C-alpha cells in the first residue's frame, strides 16, 4: 500500500455534455479544425485563425475560422474570416500567417485555384477600428505570388533596410523539402530569391516558421508527420540559414513528442514572449460521427536553453486562471515502496483537470513507475503516464530502440562496431544491433532516442551526453486507454537527461499534466524539456479516476516518492 497524506478535501468537477469533447482546448463550434493560422496580437486582443470545415462546406474547401481573446486562455468565437469565393482560392483558403505591416495586420494565405494550383494571396481588415477584426477584404492584386507551387506562408520578417522577407513550404527532387524565400519592398510585389534552407529528410515541408528567441534564429517546419526545429544563423548577404547543431528532420529536435503538427508561432508583445500553438488531429475513426474533429494545443511560451542549443517550451502563465481554487487538493510525501500495477488515489476524480506532480527517485536504477488518469475504479480502462530508467543505458542488452533510423551501417558483425559507428556520427543519438538480421541490415543509427522495447535478439545503446547524466524516458501508455481497435494504442514518449553522479543520488522531476476529456498534454514546467501531446478515447463514463503504479522499484533502500501532488479541476475557456 502507498501512504497518501491528504491535505485538502474540497472537490469540484466540471462535466461536459459530450464526455470526450475537450472543454479548455480551442475548438470550432462544429466539424473539423485543422492547422492554426496566423495568430496575432492587435489592439489589446489575441486573434486566432484556423483551418475550418463547417458542416455546410465541401471537404475540399477550407475556410478560416476566427476567435479572439484578452489573455490567450478565454476565447470568443467570431464569424468565419475568409471563405473560398474567388478563382484564385475557390478550392480552399489554406494555411497562412499574419504580419503587422506599418501596424496593419495583413493576412498572407495559400489559395487553391480553380485549376488546383497553389498560389499566395493577401487580405486586410475591412475596418481597423473594429477590435474584433471580424471582416476582411481580399487584395485586388491576388494572387500576389504564383510560383513555385508551394504553401503555408509564414509571418514575414524585415532587415535593417525595411525589406520584407517571406518563406513558405516547398519541395523538389534535387533539394528535398525546403522553405523558399521571397522579398518585397511594399509587401505586395514579391520577388523569388531561393530556398533559405533545405534537406532530404522529407520531400516537402509544410508550415515553416522563422523567428528570433533571445537573439537566436529558430527555423521550424512540419515534415514526416512531426514538427521539428533547429537553431542557426542567417547569412546577411547570401540569405541562407545554417543550423548550428542538428537539422530539421532529426528526432532529437521535436517541438512536441506526441500528436502535434502544423504548428504556428507568433510574438506576444503584451508579455514579451514567443508563443507556439500546434494542431492536434484525432487518433481514432469516430470523429465524423461525433460531429467535431481536431483542436489546437494549449499556448506555450518558447525559450532557449542556457547553452543556446535547444528550443524549449512550457505552458503560458495565464493558463493558471483556468484552475478552480475550490477544487484544489494536495498530497505530500507519497512513497511507492512495493511493486504494484494499480492503486487508486483517494478522492481524486475528473476528466477536465490539471495535475502538478513532483517525483523523487534514485538514479542508476532499473525503474518503471507512474500514475494513471482517465481510469475506471478497477483500472480495466486507464491511461498511464510513466517514468522509466535503466542502470546503464549506454549498453542495453535485450533491448530494442525501434524507429527514427536514418542510416543502416554496412559490414557490421558485432554490436561493438555498431556502437562505435554511432559514437563517430554527430547525428547519432542511439543505436540498435539486431542479431536476427543479415549483414548490412543489422545496425541502425537513430537521430533521436526511441522508446525502449524488450527484445532478446537486440542490443541497443544511447550515446552518452555527459559523464554524470542518464536518459530518463517519460511516456504515455495507451494500451488500456480505449477498446476501439481502430483507435491508436501506440505509446508516446519523450527523453530528458538527468544527473546521476552518485550511486544513491536522488533525482527530482516535476511534470505538469493537463487532461481535457480526450486530450492529454504533459510538460516539465520549470526547464521546459518535456512536451508530449496525446489523444485517448475511453468508452467508460466512469473513466475519471487517478491511480499510481510501480512496475519496477529500487533494489536498494531508497524509495520512489511523490514529494508533492497538486490537483485542480479546470474551467471552460469559452466566454
PDB file of N, CA and C in Angstrom, residues 267-355:
ATOM      1  N   UNK A 267       4.710  36.400 -31.964  1.00  0.00           N
ATOM      2  CA  UNK A 267       5.255  37.172 -30.852  1.00  0.00           C
ATOM      3  C   UNK A 267       4.127  37.814 -30.057  1.00  0.00           C
ATOM      4  N   UNK A 268       4.212  37.685 -28.740  1.00  0.00           N
ATOM      5  CA  UNK A 268       3.245  38.258 -27.811  1.00  0.00           C
ATOM      6  C   UNK A 268       3.886  39.473 -27.150  1.00  0.00           C
ATOM      7  N   UNK A 269       3.626  40.690 -27.653  1.00  0.00           N
ATOM      8  CA  UNK A 269       4.268  41.877 -27.074  1.00  0.00           C
ATOM      9  C   UNK A 269       3.752  42.217 -25.687  1.00  0.00           C
ATOM     10  N   UNK A 270       2.547  41.783 -25.354  1.00  0.00           N
ATOM     11  CA  UNK A 270       1.998  42.097 -24.037  1.00  0.00           C
ATOM     12  C   UNK A 270       2.806  41.441 -22.926  1.00  0.00           C
ATOM     13  N   UNK A 271       3.389  40.264 -23.220  1.00  0.00           N
ATOM     14  CA  UNK A 271       4.167  39.547 -22.211  1.00  0.00           C
ATOM     15  C   UNK A 271       5.601  39.284 -22.661  1.00  0.00           C
ATOM     16  N   UNK A 272       6.011  39.887 -23.773  1.00  0.00           N
ATOM     17  CA  UNK A 272       7.360  39.764 -24.309  1.00  0.00           C
ATOM     18  C   UNK A 272       7.788  38.302 -24.396  1.00  0.00           C
ATOM     19  N   UNK A 273       7.057  37.531 -25.185  1.00  0.00           N
ATOM     20  CA  UNK A 273       7.359  36.110 -25.329  1.00  0.00           C
ATOM     21  C   UNK A 273       6.928  35.626 -26.704  1.00  0.00           C
ATOM     22  N   UNK A 274       7.643  34.616 -27.202  1.00  0.00           N
ATOM     23  CA  UNK A 274       7.249  33.934 -28.432  1.00  0.00           C
ATOM     24  C   UNK A 274       6.327  32.781 -28.053  1.00  0.00           C
ATOM     25  N   UNK A 275       5.247  32.617 -28.795  1.00  0.00           N
ATOM     26  CA  UNK A 275       4.240  31.613 -28.491  1.00  0.00           C
ATOM     27  C   UNK A 275       4.169  30.607 -29.627  1.00  0.00           C
ATOM     28  N   UNK A 276       3.987  29.335 -29.292  1.00  0.00           N
ATOM     29  CA  UNK A 276       3.741  28.318 -30.302  1.00  0.00           C
ATOM     30  C   UNK A 276       2.444  27.596 -29.966  1.00  0.00           C
ATOM     31  N   UNK A 277       1.649  27.350 -31.005  1.00  0.00           N
ATOM     32  CA  UNK A 277       0.394  26.597 -30.889  1.00  0.00           C
ATOM     33  C   UNK A 277       0.388  25.565 -32.002  1.00  0.00           C
ATOM     34  N   UNK A 278       0.047  24.318 -31.670  1.00  0.00           N
ATOM     35  CA  UNK A 278       0.022  23.254 -32.669  1.00  0.00           C
ATOM     36  C   UNK A 278      -1.369  22.710 -32.895  1.00  0.00           C
ATOM     37  N   UNK A 279      -1.499  21.948 -33.946  1.00  0.00           N
ATOM     38  CA  UNK A 279      -2.759  21.270 -34.290  1.00  0.00           C
ATOM     39  C   UNK A 279      -2.693  19.838 -33.779  1.00  0.00           C
ATOM     40  N   UNK A 280      -3.782  19.405 -33.142  1.00  0.00           N
ATOM     41  CA  UNK A 280      -3.904  18.041 -32.647  1.00  0.00           C
ATOM     42  C   UNK A 280      -5.030  17.362 -33.413  1.00  0.00           C
ATOM     43  N   UNK A 281      -4.679  16.445 -34.293  1.00  0.00           N
ATOM     44  CA  UNK A 281      -5.685  15.708 -35.057  1.00  0.00           C
ATOM     45  C   UNK A 281      -6.294  14.612 -34.191  1.00  0.00           C
ATOM     46  N   UNK A 282      -7.394  14.042 -34.672  1.00  0.00           N
ATOM     47  CA  UNK A 282      -7.968  12.886 -33.977  1.00  0.00           C
ATOM     48  C   UNK A 282      -7.077  11.670 -34.182  1.00  0.00           C
ATOM     49  N   UNK A 283      -7.211  10.691 -33.302  1.00  0.00           N
ATOM     50  CA  UNK A 283      -6.388   9.485 -33.369  1.00  0.00           C
ATOM     51  C   UNK A 283      -7.265   8.234 -33.346  1.00  0.00           C
ATOM     52  N   UNK A 284      -8.494   8.381 -33.839  1.00  0.00           N
ATOM     53  CA  UNK A 284      -9.382   7.228 -33.990  1.00  0.00           C
ATOM     54  C   UNK A 284     -10.249   7.458 -35.221  1.00  0.00           C
ATOM     55  N   UNK A 285     -11.272   6.615 -35.403  1.00  0.00           N
ATOM     56  CA  UNK A 285     -12.117   6.679 -36.604  1.00  0.00           C
ATOM     57  C   UNK A 285     -13.524   7.168 -36.300  1.00  0.00           C
ATOM     58  N   UNK A 286     -13.716   7.840 -35.173  1.00  0.00           N
ATOM     59  CA  UNK A 286     -15.062   8.204 -34.753  1.00  0.00           C
ATOM     60  C   UNK A 286     -15.365   9.696 -34.870  1.00  0.00           C
ATOM     61  N   UNK A 287     -14.414  10.483 -35.370  1.00  0.00           N
ATOM     62  CA  UNK A 287     -14.588  11.930 -35.368  1.00  0.00           C
ATOM     63  C   UNK A 287     -15.811  12.414 -36.121  1.00  0.00           C
ATOM     64  N   UNK A 288     -16.037  11.845 -37.288  1.00  0.00           N
ATOM     65  CA  UNK A 288     -17.156  12.324 -38.109  1.00  0.00           C
ATOM     66  C   UNK A 288     -18.496  12.099 -37.419  1.00  0.00           C
ATOM     67  N   UNK A 289     -18.678  10.938 -36.785  1.00  0.00           N
ATOM     68  CA  UNK A 289     -19.957  10.687 -36.127  1.00  0.00           C
ATOM     69  C   UNK A 289     -20.089  11.460 -34.818  1.00  0.00           C
ATOM     70  N   UNK A 290     -18.952  11.866 -34.202  1.00  0.00           N
ATOM     71  CA  UNK A 290     -19.048  12.703 -33.011  1.00  0.00           C
ATOM     72  C   UNK A 290     -19.481  14.126 -33.360  1.00  0.00           C
ATOM     73  N   UNK A 291     -19.177  14.561 -34.604  1.00  0.00           N
ATOM     74  CA  UNK A 291     -19.561  15.897 -35.023  1.00  0.00           C
ATOM     75  C   UNK A 291     -18.496  16.946 -34.795  1.00  0.00           C
ATOM     76  N   UNK A 292     -17.337  16.568 -34.293  1.00  0.00           N
ATOM     77  CA  UNK A 292     -16.216  17.502 -34.133  1.00  0.00           C
ATOM     78  C   UNK A 292     -14.916  16.732 -34.306  1.00  0.00           C
ATOM     79  N   UNK A 293     -13.930  17.408 -34.893  1.00  0.00           N
ATOM     80  CA  UNK A 293     -12.644  16.776 -35.137  1.00  0.00           C
ATOM     81  C   UNK A 293     -11.546  17.831 -35.065  1.00  0.00           C
ATOM     82  N   UNK A 294     -10.485  17.529 -34.361  1.00  0.00           N
ATOM     83  CA  UNK A 294      -9.326  18.404 -34.322  1.00  0.00           C
ATOM     84  C   UNK A 294      -9.452  19.524 -33.316  1.00  0.00           C
ATOM     85  N   UNK A 295      -8.313  19.965 -32.800  1.00  0.00           N
ATOM     86  CA  UNK A 295      -8.263  21.054 -31.832  1.00  0.00           C
ATOM     87  C   UNK A 295      -6.867  21.650 -31.854  1.00  0.00           C
ATOM     88  N   UNK A 296      -6.694  22.787 -31.181  1.00  0.00           N
ATOM     89  CA  UNK A 296      -5.391  23.404 -31.043  1.00  0.00           C
ATOM     90  C   UNK A 296      -4.849  23.154 -29.643  1.00  0.00           C
ATOM     91  N   UNK A 297      -3.526  23.031 -29.535  1.00  0.00           N
ATOM     92  CA  UNK A 297      -2.911  22.797 -28.237  1.00  0.00           C
ATOM     93  C   UNK A 297      -3.047  24.027 -27.348  1.00  0.00           C
ATOM     94  N   UNK A 298      -2.736  23.831 -26.083  1.00  0.00           N
ATOM     95  CA  UNK A 298      -2.599  24.963 -25.186  1.00  0.00           C
ATOM     96  C   UNK A 298      -1.432  25.829 -25.665  1.00  0.00           C
ATOM     97  N   UNK A 299      -1.549  27.148 -25.570  1.00  0.00           N
ATOM     98  CA  UNK A 299      -0.434  28.007 -25.988  1.00  0.00           C
ATOM     99  C   UNK A 299       0.776  27.821 -25.079  1.00  0.00           C
ATOM    100  N   UNK A 300       1.960  27.806 -25.710  1.00  0.00           N
ATOM    101  CA  UNK A 300       3.197  27.546 -24.983  1.00  0.00           C
ATOM    102  C   UNK A 300       4.194  28.658 -25.269  1.00  0.00           C
ATOM    103  N   UNK A 301       4.897  29.094 -24.251  1.00  0.00           N
ATOM    104  CA  UNK A 301       5.951  30.070 -24.442  1.00  0.00           C
ATOM    105  C   UNK A 301       7.224  29.349 -24.870  1.00  0.00           C
ATOM    106  N   UNK A 302       7.963  29.968 -25.782  1.00  0.00           N
ATOM    107  CA  UNK A 302       9.158  29.373 -26.371  1.00  0.00           C
ATOM    108  C   UNK A 302      10.388  30.077 -25.801  1.00  0.00           C
ATOM    109  N   UNK A 303      11.385  29.305 -25.377  1.00  0.00           N
ATOM    110  CA  UNK A 303      12.636  29.891 -24.918  1.00  0.00           C
ATOM    111  C   UNK A 303      13.785  28.967 -25.281  1.00  0.00           C
ATOM    112  N   UNK A 304      15.010  29.438 -25.069  1.00  0.00           N
ATOM    113  CA  UNK A 304      16.210  28.718 -25.458  1.00  0.00           C
ATOM    114  C   UNK A 304      16.946  28.264 -24.209  1.00  0.00           C
ATOM    115  N   UNK A 305      17.536  27.070 -24.270  1.00  0.00           N
ATOM    116  CA  UNK A 305      18.284  26.530 -23.134  1.00  0.00           C
ATOM    117  C   UNK A 305      19.500  27.394 -22.827  1.00  0.00           C
ATOM    118  N   UNK A 306      20.067  27.185 -21.649  1.00  0.00           N
ATOM    119  CA  UNK A 306      21.205  28.001 -21.217  1.00  0.00           C
ATOM    120  C   UNK A 306      22.399  27.880 -22.152  1.00  0.00           C
ATOM    121  N   UNK A 307      22.575  26.710 -22.774  1.00  0.00           N
ATOM    122  CA  UNK A 307      23.708  26.538 -23.692  1.00  0.00           C
ATOM    123  C   UNK A 307      23.388  27.002 -25.115  1.00  0.00           C
ATOM    124  N   UNK A 308      22.183  27.553 -25.309  1.00  0.00           N
ATOM    125  CA  UNK A 308      21.751  28.123 -26.602  1.00  0.00           C
ATOM    126  C   UNK A 308      21.646  27.085 -27.711  1.00  0.00           C
ATOM    127  N   UNK A 309      21.533  25.810 -27.374  1.00  0.00           N
ATOM    128  CA  UNK A 309      21.481  24.765 -28.390  1.00  0.00           C
ATOM    129  C   UNK A 309      20.119  24.090 -28.485  1.00  0.00           C
ATOM    130  N   UNK A 310      19.225  24.343 -27.529  1.00  0.00           N
ATOM    131  CA  UNK A 310      17.935  23.662 -27.525  1.00  0.00           C
ATOM    132  C   UNK A 310      16.794  24.652 -27.412  1.00  0.00           C
ATOM    133  N   UNK A 311      15.739  24.370 -28.156  1.00  0.00           N
ATOM    134  CA  UNK A 311      14.494  25.106 -28.031  1.00  0.00           C
ATOM    135  C   UNK A 311      13.623  24.412 -26.993  1.00  0.00           C
ATOM    136  N   UNK A 312      13.037  25.174 -26.095  1.00  0.00           N
ATOM    137  CA  UNK A 312      12.200  24.596 -25.045  1.00  0.00           C
ATOM    138  C   UNK A 312      10.878  25.334 -24.951  1.00  0.00           C
ATOM    139  N   UNK A 313       9.878  24.659 -24.389  1.00  0.00           N
ATOM    140  CA  UNK A 313       8.550  25.254 -24.266  1.00  0.00           C
ATOM    141  C   UNK A 313       7.932  24.877 -22.924  1.00  0.00           C
ATOM    142  N   UNK A 314       7.027  25.709 -22.472  1.00  0.00           N
ATOM    143  CA  UNK A 314       6.208  25.394 -21.301  1.00  0.00           C
ATOM    144  C   UNK A 314       4.886  26.148 -21.419  1.00  0.00           C
ATOM    145  N   UNK A 315       3.853  25.736 -20.693  1.00  0.00           N
ATOM    146  CA  UNK A 315       2.552  26.410 -20.793  1.00  0.00           C
ATOM    147  C   UNK A 315       2.658  27.868 -20.352  1.00  0.00           C
ATOM    148  N   UNK A 316       1.884  28.730 -20.992  1.00  0.00           N
ATOM    149  CA  UNK A 316       1.896  30.132 -20.593  1.00  0.00           C
ATOM    150  C   UNK A 316       1.322  30.285 -19.182  1.00  0.00           C
ATOM    151  N   UNK A 317       1.770  31.313 -18.477  1.00  0.00           N
ATOM    152  CA  UNK A 317       1.347  31.530 -17.093  1.00  0.00           C
ATOM    153  C   UNK A 317      -0.155  31.740 -16.977  1.00  0.00           C
ATOM    154  N   UNK A 318      -0.759  32.357 -17.998  1.00  0.00           N
ATOM    155  CA  UNK A 318      -2.180  32.695 -17.921  1.00  0.00           C
ATOM    156  C   UNK A 318      -3.073  31.469 -17.807  1.00  0.00           C
ATOM    157  N   UNK A 319      -2.570  30.279 -18.149  1.00  0.00           N
ATOM    158  CA  UNK A 319      -3.400  29.076 -18.038  1.00  0.00           C
ATOM    159  C   UNK A 319      -3.773  28.758 -16.594  1.00  0.00           C
ATOM    160  N   UNK A 320      -3.015  29.299 -15.641  1.00  0.00           N
ATOM    161  CA  UNK A 320      -3.356  29.067 -14.234  1.00  0.00           C
ATOM    162  C   UNK A 320      -4.719  29.660 -13.884  1.00  0.00           C
ATOM    163  N   UNK A 321      -5.199  30.606 -14.690  1.00  0.00           N
ATOM    164  CA  UNK A 321      -6.509  31.211 -14.426  1.00  0.00           C
ATOM    165  C   UNK A 321      -7.653  30.230 -14.653  1.00  0.00           C
ATOM    166  N   UNK A 322      -7.388  29.097 -15.300  1.00  0.00           N
ATOM    167  CA  UNK A 322      -8.428  28.084 -15.502  1.00  0.00           C
ATOM    168  C   UNK A 322      -8.669  27.245 -14.250  1.00  0.00           C
ATOM    169  N   UNK A 323      -7.733  27.251 -13.311  1.00  0.00           N
ATOM    170  CA  UNK A 323      -7.859  26.412 -12.122  1.00  0.00           C
ATOM    171  C   UNK A 323      -9.021  26.868 -11.244  1.00  0.00           C
ATOM    172  N   UNK A 324      -9.856  25.922 -10.855  1.00  0.00           N
ATOM    173  CA  UNK A 324     -10.921  26.202  -9.892  1.00  0.00           C
ATOM    174  C   UNK A 324     -10.309  26.117  -8.496  1.00  0.00           C
ATOM    175  N   UNK A 325     -10.161  27.239  -7.769  1.00  0.00           N
ATOM    176  CA  UNK A 325      -9.487  27.189  -6.464  1.00  0.00           C
ATOM    177  C   UNK A 325     -10.196  26.309  -5.448  1.00  0.00           C
ATOM    178  N   UNK A 326     -11.511  26.153  -5.587  1.00  0.00           N
ATOM    179  CA  UNK A 326     -12.253  25.319  -4.643  1.00  0.00           C
ATOM    180  C   UNK A 326     -12.026  23.832  -4.853  1.00  0.00           C
ATOM    181  N   UNK A 327     -11.396  23.482  -5.972  1.00  0.00           N
ATOM    182  CA  UNK A 327     -11.183  22.064  -6.260  1.00  0.00           C
ATOM    183  C   UNK A 327      -9.793  21.586  -5.858  1.00  0.00           C
ATOM    184  N   UNK A 328      -8.954  22.476  -5.383  1.00  0.00           N
ATOM    185  CA  UNK A 328      -7.547  22.135  -5.134  1.00  0.00           C
ATOM    186  C   UNK A 328      -7.414  21.059  -4.061  1.00  0.00           C
ATOM    187  N   UNK A 329      -6.617  20.048  -4.388  1.00  0.00           N
ATOM    188  CA  UNK A 329      -6.241  19.017  -3.426  1.00  0.00           C
ATOM    189  C   UNK A 329      -4.735  18.813  -3.514  1.00  0.00           C
ATOM    190  N   UNK A 330      -4.131  18.405  -2.405  1.00  0.00           N
ATOM    191  CA  UNK A 330      -2.685  18.217  -2.379  1.00  0.00           C
ATOM    192  C   UNK A 330      -2.325  16.993  -1.558  1.00  0.00           C
ATOM    193  N   UNK A 331      -1.355  16.228  -2.085  1.00  0.00           N
ATOM    194  CA  UNK A 331      -0.754  15.117  -1.358  1.00  0.00           C
ATOM    195  C   UNK A 331       0.733  15.395  -1.188  1.00  0.00           C
ATOM    196  N   UNK A 332       1.289  14.973  -0.066  1.00  0.00           N
ATOM    197  CA  UNK A 332       2.697  15.183   0.228  1.00  0.00           C
ATOM    198  C   UNK A 332       3.378  13.872   0.585  1.00  0.00           C
ATOM    199  N   UNK A 333       4.605  13.692   0.109  1.00  0.00           N
ATOM    200  CA  UNK A 333       5.478  12.573   0.505  1.00  0.00           C
ATOM    201  C   UNK A 333       4.783  11.214   0.410  1.00  0.00           C
ATOM    202  N   UNK A 334       4.282  10.906  -0.763  1.00  0.00           N
ATOM    203  CA  UNK A 334       3.681   9.595  -1.017  1.00  0.00           C
ATOM    204  C   UNK A 334       4.789   8.639  -1.466  1.00  0.00           C
ATOM    205  N   UNK A 335       4.988   7.558  -0.740  1.00  0.00           N
ATOM    206  CA  UNK A 335       6.077   6.622  -1.027  1.00  0.00           C
ATOM    207  C   UNK A 335       5.555   5.386  -1.756  1.00  0.00           C
ATOM    208  N   UNK A 336       6.195   5.075  -2.871  1.00  0.00           N
ATOM    209  CA  UNK A 336       5.859   3.874  -3.627  1.00  0.00           C
ATOM    210  C   UNK A 336       6.887   2.823  -3.251  1.00  0.00           C
ATOM    211  N   UNK A 337       6.573   2.046  -2.230  1.00  0.00           N
ATOM    212  CA  UNK A 337       7.556   1.132  -1.647  1.00  0.00           C
ATOM    213  C   UNK A 337       7.434  -0.300  -2.094  1.00  0.00           C
ATOM    214  N   UNK A 338       6.376  -0.634  -2.818  1.00  0.00           N
ATOM    215  CA  UNK A 338       6.203  -2.006  -3.292  1.00  0.00           C
ATOM    216  C   UNK A 338       5.831  -1.975  -4.767  1.00  0.00           C
ATOM    217  N   UNK A 339       6.016  -3.101  -5.433  1.00  0.00           N
ATOM    218  CA  UNK A 339       5.619  -3.196  -6.835  1.00  0.00           C
ATOM    219  C   UNK A 339       4.126  -3.485  -6.920  1.00  0.00           C
ATOM    220  N   UNK A 340       3.434  -2.724  -7.732  1.00  0.00           N
ATOM    221  CA  UNK A 340       2.008  -2.904  -7.935  1.00  0.00           C
ATOM    222  C   UNK A 340       1.630  -2.353  -9.292  1.00  0.00           C
ATOM    223  N   UNK A 341       0.629  -2.911  -9.895  1.00  0.00           N
ATOM    224  CA  UNK A 341       0.200  -2.452 -11.216  1.00  0.00           C
ATOM    225  C   UNK A 341      -0.872  -1.384 -11.148  1.00  0.00           C
ATOM    226  N   UNK A 342      -1.532  -1.227  -9.962  1.00  0.00           N
ATOM    227  CA  UNK A 342      -2.662  -0.298  -9.913  1.00  0.00           C
ATOM    228  C   UNK A 342      -3.076  -0.065  -8.471  1.00  0.00           C
ATOM    229  N   UNK A 343      -3.159   1.217  -8.082  1.00  0.00           N
ATOM    230  CA  UNK A 343      -3.758   1.577  -6.793  1.00  0.00           C
ATOM    231  C   UNK A 343      -4.365   2.962  -6.894  1.00  0.00           C
ATOM    232  N   UNK A 344      -5.658   3.060  -6.611  1.00  0.00           N
ATOM    233  CA  UNK A 344      -6.362   4.327  -6.715  1.00  0.00           C
ATOM    234  C   UNK A 344      -5.820   5.356  -5.731  1.00  0.00           C
ATOM    235  N   UNK A 345      -5.819   6.626  -6.156  1.00  0.00           N
ATOM    236  CA  UNK A 345      -5.523   7.736  -5.259  1.00  0.00           C
ATOM    237  C   UNK A 345      -6.858   8.214  -4.684  1.00  0.00           C
ATOM    238  N   UNK A 346      -7.010   8.230  -3.364  1.00  0.00           N
ATOM    239  CA  UNK A 346      -8.311   8.569  -2.769  1.00  0.00           C
ATOM    240  C   UNK A 346      -8.782   9.968  -3.158  1.00  0.00           C
ATOM    241  N   UNK A 347     -10.060  10.064  -3.466  1.00  0.00           N
ATOM    242  CA  UNK A 347     -10.773  11.338  -3.598  1.00  0.00           C
ATOM    243  C   UNK A 347     -10.417  12.169  -4.825  1.00  0.00           C
ATOM    244  N   UNK A 348      -9.620  11.653  -5.734  1.00  0.00           N
ATOM    245  CA  UNK A 348      -9.294  12.398  -6.942  1.00  0.00           C
ATOM    246  C   UNK A 348     -10.098  11.830  -8.104  1.00  0.00           C
ATOM    247  N   UNK A 349     -10.881  12.688  -8.729  1.00  0.00           N
ATOM    248  CA  UNK A 349     -11.709  12.265  -9.851  1.00  0.00           C
ATOM    249  C   UNK A 349     -11.908  13.448 -10.784  1.00  0.00           C
ATOM    250  N   UNK A 350     -11.835  13.198 -12.083  1.00  0.00           N
ATOM    251  CA  UNK A 350     -12.096  14.253 -13.049  1.00  0.00           C
ATOM    252  C   UNK A 350     -11.482  13.936 -14.398  1.00  0.00           C
ATOM    253  N   UNK A 351     -12.094  14.450 -15.445  1.00  0.00           N
ATOM    254  CA  UNK A 351     -11.541  14.326 -16.785  1.00  0.00           C
ATOM    255  C   UNK A 351     -11.318  15.688 -17.432  1.00  0.00           C
ATOM    256  N   UNK A 352     -11.348  16.734 -16.607  1.00  0.00           N
ATOM    257  CA  UNK A 352     -11.072  18.105 -17.041  1.00  0.00           C
ATOM    258  C   UNK A 352     -10.220  18.728 -15.946  1.00  0.00           C
ATOM    259  N   UNK A 353      -8.935  18.340 -15.913  1.00  0.00           N
ATOM    260  CA  UNK A 353      -8.114  18.557 -14.723  1.00  0.00           C
ATOM    261  C   UNK A 353      -6.688  18.976 -15.090  1.00  0.00           C
ATOM    262  N   UNK A 354      -5.977  19.485 -14.081  1.00  0.00           N
ATOM    263  CA  UNK A 354      -4.534  19.696 -14.138  1.00  0.00           C
ATOM    264  C   UNK A 354      -3.919  19.024 -12.921  1.00  0.00           C
ATOM    265  N   UNK A 355      -2.820  18.313 -13.139  1.00  0.00           N
ATOM    266  CA  UNK A 355      -2.077  17.663 -12.059  1.00  0.00           C
ATOM    267  C   UNK A 355      -0.635  18.130 -12.141  1.00  0.00           C
TER     268      UNK A 355
END
